Amino acid sequence: MSRRIVILSAGLSQPSTTRLLADRIGQAVQAQITGRGESAEVEVVELKDLAIDLATAMTTGGMPTPRLARVRETVSAADGIVAVSPVFTASYSGLFKMFFDVLDPEALNGMPVIIAATAGTPRHSLVLDHAIRPLFTYLRAVVVPTGVFAATEDFGDGEAGRTLTSRIHRAAAEFATLVLAEKTGVEGFAPIADVKKRVSGIQIDRAVTPFMDMLQEHVKHRDPGRGQQ
């Protein structure tokens, strides 16, 4: 059974250290999964290519363009995601935040996630645990313990580069364990967790209460006598 892994890269430049880090993590994840006897399909989504689509969705009450709708479906149907953002003003980029703002709140339920970030200096490394991890916790994703941060100096061949490689491999191993984990439990001792089904948010709920009916209920609460007319 092939596992579908989606990498979300919020890099803006070309070439991009954010994309470089995303690719390295993706390769490590694929190696970890295939090394355990399974196959993995890795798809990279460049968020900069969705900038106009995201702006359109944000300014039209959340209505996604066809391209954005396809990406939302891809993300919610994945077996795991790798999310990588550059650091701007001590936090993740606005483009990165816009993408997760347009996802359905139920899109990442129980989703294994590797969080990663790039910046020019190691002083920004706390962004992983102070900004990015809380975002995914709110979305009820399962974030691996090891976050991957890379400053400019970490892309070299020295000690910093070897340390980055070690972090990438450790995060990938933790991620593969979650992605490949089977739901198991001993009856009467450890009940199987019931993870709420993920939804992309683009399906139309047919059980919709007409707005005029909702308005009538509001009027009845404010003016009981008028609601009886």
Short mmCIF file of C-alpha atoms in Angstrom, two decimals:
data_model
loop_
_atom_site.label_atom_id
_atom_site.label_comp_id
_atom_site.label_asym_id
_atom_site.label_seq_id
_atom_site.Cartn_x
_atom_site.Cartn_y
_atom_site.Cartn_z
CA MET A 1 0.00 0.00 0.00
CA SER A 2 1.49 3.33 -1.06
CA ARG A 3 1.45 6.20 1.41
CA ARG A 4 0.68 9.68 0.11
CA ILE A 5 2.90 12.38 1.57
CA VAL A 6 2.31 16.05 0.76
CA ILE A 7 5.07 18.61 1.25
CA LEU A 8 3.94 22.21 1.66
CA SER A 9 6.74 24.66 0.90
CA ALA A 10 6.18 28.38 1.56
CA GLY A 11 9.47 29.56 0.09
CA LEU A 12 9.34 32.61 -2.14
CA SER A 13 12.74 32.91 -3.80
CA GLN A 14 14.27 30.87 -6.61
CA PRO A 15 16.32 28.97 -5.65
CA SER A 16 14.82 28.66 -2.19
CA THR A 17 16.43 27.30 0.96
CA THR A 18 12.91 26.51 2.17
CA ARG A 19 12.32 24.28 -0.87
CA LEU A 20 15.80 22.78 -0.45
CA LEU A 21 15.00 21.82 3.14
CA ALA A 22 11.57 20.52 2.09
CA ASP A 23 13.16 18.28 -0.55
CA ARG A 24 15.72 16.91 1.90
CA ILE A 25 13.02 16.05 4.41
CA GLY A 26 10.89 14.48 1.69
CA GLN A 27 13.77 12.27 0.58
CA ALA A 28 14.44 11.19 4.17
CA VAL A 29 10.75 10.40 4.72
CA GLN A 30 10.60 8.34 1.55
CA ALA A 31 13.72 6.43 2.58
CA GLN A 32 12.30 5.71 6.04
CA ILE A 33 8.97 4.45 4.68
CA THR A 34 10.45 2.31 1.90
CA GLY A 35 13.03 0.98 4.35
CA ARG A 36 10.14 -0.46 6.35
CA GLY A 37 8.70 -2.36 3.41
CA GLU A 38 6.11 0.18 2.26
CA SER A 39 6.08 2.61 -0.66
CA ALA A 40 5.58 6.36 -0.54
CA GLU A 41 4.43 8.91 -3.10
CA VAL A 42 5.69 12.41 -2.33
CA GLU A 43 3.99 15.46 -3.83
CA VAL A 44 5.37 18.97 -3.35
CA VAL A 45 3.01 21.96 -3.27
CA GLU A 46 4.67 25.36 -3.72
CA LEU A 47 2.42 27.78 -1.87
CA LYS A 48 3.78 30.76 -3.82
CA ASP A 49 2.07 29.31 -6.89
CA LEU A 50 -1.24 29.60 -4.99
CA ALA A 51 -0.76 33.21 -3.85
CA ILE A 52 -3.47 34.65 -6.11
CA ASP A 53 -5.82 31.75 -5.37
CA LEU A 54 -5.36 32.26 -1.63
CA ALA A 55 -5.96 36.00 -1.89
CA THR A 56 -9.12 35.33 -3.90
CA ALA A 57 -10.40 32.88 -1.30
CA MET A 58 -9.64 35.28 1.54
CA THR A 59 -11.53 38.14 -0.13
CA THR A 60 -14.56 36.19 -1.30
CA GLY A 61 -15.71 34.72 1.98
CA GLY A 62 -13.61 31.58 1.70
CA MET A 63 -14.72 30.46 -1.77
CA PRO A 64 -11.78 28.49 -3.23
CA THR A 65 -10.68 28.62 -6.83
CA PRO A 66 -10.71 25.26 -8.67
CA ARG A 67 -6.93 24.94 -8.26
CA LEU A 68 -7.07 25.70 -4.53
CA ALA A 69 -9.95 23.27 -4.10
CA ARG A 70 -7.85 20.51 -5.68
CA VAL A 71 -4.96 21.22 -3.32
CA ARG A 72 -7.28 21.19 -0.31
CA GLU A 73 -8.57 17.79 -1.38
CA THR A 74 -5.01 16.53 -1.81
CA VAL A 75 -3.97 17.72 1.65
CA SER A 76 -6.96 16.29 3.52
CA ALA A 77 -6.56 12.94 1.73
CA ALA A 78 -2.83 12.62 2.50
CA ASP A 79 -1.36 10.11 4.93
CA GLY A 80 0.97 12.79 6.29
CA ILE A 81 2.29 16.24 5.51
CA VAL A 82 5.57 18.11 5.80
CA ALA A 83 5.08 21.85 6.34
CA VAL A 84 8.05 24.18 5.77
CA SER A 85 8.02 27.96 6.11
CA PRO A 86 10.62 30.70 5.96
CA VAL A 87 10.74 32.94 9.03
CA PHE A 88 9.55 36.52 8.56
CA THR A 89 9.45 38.93 11.54
CA ALA A 90 10.00 36.14 14.06
CA SER A 91 7.14 33.93 12.80
CA TYR A 92 5.95 31.87 9.84
CA SER A 93 5.23 33.71 6.60
CA GLY A 94 1.89 35.30 5.79
CA LEU A 95 1.53 33.02 2.77
CA PHE A 96 1.99 29.97 5.01
CA LYS A 97 -0.70 31.24 7.41
CA MET A 98 -3.10 32.10 4.58
CA PHE A 99 -3.01 28.53 3.33
CA PHE A 100 -3.93 27.03 6.68
CA ASP A 101 -6.57 29.73 7.20
CA VAL A 102 -8.47 28.48 4.13
CA LEU A 103 -8.34 24.80 5.13
CA ASP A 104 -11.39 23.27 6.75
CA PRO A 105 -10.95 23.04 10.56
CA GLU A 106 -11.37 19.25 10.23
CA ALA A 107 -8.87 18.84 7.36
CA LEU A 108 -5.92 17.73 9.50
CA ASN A 109 -7.58 15.63 12.21
CA GLY A 110 -4.99 13.12 13.41
CA MET A 111 -2.66 13.95 10.51
CA PRO A 112 1.04 13.13 11.09
CA VAL A 113 3.05 16.30 10.46
CA ILE A 114 6.69 17.33 10.33
CA ILE A 115 7.15 21.04 10.96
CA ALA A 116 10.20 22.83 9.60
CA ALA A 117 11.47 26.36 9.08
CA THR A 118 14.36 28.27 7.55
CA ALA A 119 15.93 31.59 8.51
CA GLY A 120 19.16 33.52 8.16
CA THR A 121 20.13 33.10 11.81
CA PRO A 122 19.74 30.40 14.50
CA ARG A 123 18.10 33.00 16.75
CA HIS A 124 14.79 32.24 15.03
CA SER A 125 14.80 28.53 15.89
CA LEU A 126 12.15 28.95 18.61
CA VAL A 127 9.60 29.72 15.89
CA LEU A 128 8.97 25.98 15.59
CA ASP A 129 7.64 25.53 19.12
CA HIS A 130 6.32 29.04 19.77
CA ALA A 131 4.43 29.59 16.51
CA ILE A 132 4.22 26.65 14.11
CA ARG A 133 3.57 23.81 16.57
CA PRO A 134 0.62 25.63 18.26
CA LEU A 135 -0.94 26.20 14.83
CA PHE A 136 -1.02 22.48 14.08
CA THR A 137 -2.08 21.61 17.61
CA TYR A 138 -5.11 23.86 17.10
CA LEU A 139 -5.88 21.96 13.88
CA ARG A 140 -5.66 18.65 15.82
CA ALA A 141 -2.76 17.33 13.77
CA VAL A 142 -0.17 14.99 15.32
CA VAL A 143 3.16 16.80 15.14
CA VAL A 144 6.31 14.69 15.50
CA PRO A 145 8.50 15.60 18.49
CA THR A 146 11.48 16.65 16.37
CA GLY A 147 11.05 19.91 14.47
CA VAL A 148 13.60 20.80 11.77
CA PHE A 149 15.07 24.29 11.74
CA ALA A 150 17.78 25.34 9.31
CA ALA A 151 19.73 28.58 9.39
CA THR A 152 21.90 29.60 6.45
CA GLU A 153 25.01 28.13 8.06
CA ASP A 154 23.32 24.72 8.39
CA PHE A 155 23.44 24.08 4.65
CA GLY A 156 27.22 23.73 4.64
CA ASP A 157 29.42 20.65 4.96
CA GLY A 158 30.64 21.41 8.50
CA GLU A 159 29.39 20.37 11.91
CA ALA A 160 26.22 22.47 11.55
CA GLY A 161 25.38 20.67 8.30
CA ARG A 162 25.86 17.25 9.89
CA THR A 163 23.63 18.26 12.80
CA LEU A 164 20.89 19.34 10.39
CA THR A 165 21.12 16.01 8.59
CA SER A 166 20.77 14.18 11.90
CA ARG A 167 17.65 16.19 12.82
CA ILE A 168 16.10 15.51 9.42
CA HIS A 169 16.64 11.76 9.76
CA ARG A 170 15.29 11.70 13.32
CA ALA A 171 12.15 13.64 12.33
CA ALA A 172 11.64 11.40 9.29
CA ALA A 173 11.89 8.26 11.45
CA GLU A 174 9.31 9.60 13.92
CA PHE A 175 7.06 10.60 11.03
CA ALA A 176 7.29 7.21 9.30
CA THR A 177 6.32 5.47 12.54
CA LEU A 178 3.15 7.55 12.76
CA VAL A 179 2.28 7.21 9.08
CA LEU A 180 2.67 3.44 9.11
CA ALA A 181 1.12 2.84 12.52
CA GLU A 182 -1.88 0.53 12.56
CA LYS A 183 -4.77 1.02 14.96
CA THR A 184 -4.34 -1.67 17.55
CA GLY A 185 -5.69 -2.20 21.02
CA VAL A 186 -6.35 -4.88 23.60
CA GLU A 187 -10.03 -5.24 24.36
CA GLY A 188 -10.82 -4.03 27.83
CA PHE A 189 -7.44 -2.39 28.30
CA ALA A 190 -6.53 0.06 25.55
CA PRO A 191 -9.46 1.25 23.44
CA ILE A 192 -8.67 2.23 19.87
CA ALA A 193 -8.65 5.99 19.39
CA ASP A 194 -11.51 7.25 17.25
CA VAL A 195 -9.98 9.98 15.11
CA LYS A 196 -12.65 12.18 13.58
CA LYS A 197 -12.81 11.88 9.82
CA ARG A 198 -10.90 14.51 7.87
CA VAL A 199 -12.82 16.70 5.44
CA SER A 200 -11.51 19.03 2.76
CA GLY A 201 -14.31 21.54 3.29
CA ILE A 202 -15.20 21.89 -0.38
CA GLN A 203 -18.17 19.53 -0.29
CA ILE A 204 -21.55 21.24 -0.02
CA ASP A 205 -23.60 20.22 3.01
CA ARG A 206 -27.05 19.52 1.60
CA ALA A 207 -28.67 19.77 5.05
CA VAL A 208 -28.64 23.57 4.99
CA THR A 209 -31.19 25.62 6.91
CA PRO A 210 -32.57 28.41 4.68
CA PHE A 211 -31.45 31.82 5.84
CA MET A 212 -35.04 33.12 6.07
CA ASP A 213 -35.89 30.28 8.48
CA MET A 214 -32.89 31.19 10.60
CA LEU A 215 -33.94 34.84 10.54
CA GLN A 216 -37.49 33.90 11.58
CA GLU A 217 -36.13 32.08 14.65
CA HIS A 218 -34.09 35.16 15.53
CA VAL A 219 -37.19 37.36 15.26
CA LYS A 220 -39.22 34.99 17.46
CA HIS A 221 -36.61 35.14 20.21
CA ARG A 222 -36.45 38.93 20.14
CA ASP A 223 -40.22 39.47 19.70
CA PRO A 224 -42.26 36.35 20.65
CA GLY A 225 -45.56 38.00 19.68
CA ARG A 226 -44.36 38.82 16.17
CA GLY A 227 -43.26 35.26 15.50
CA GLN A 228 -46.84 34.08 15.97
CA GLN A 229 -48.30 36.31 13.27
#
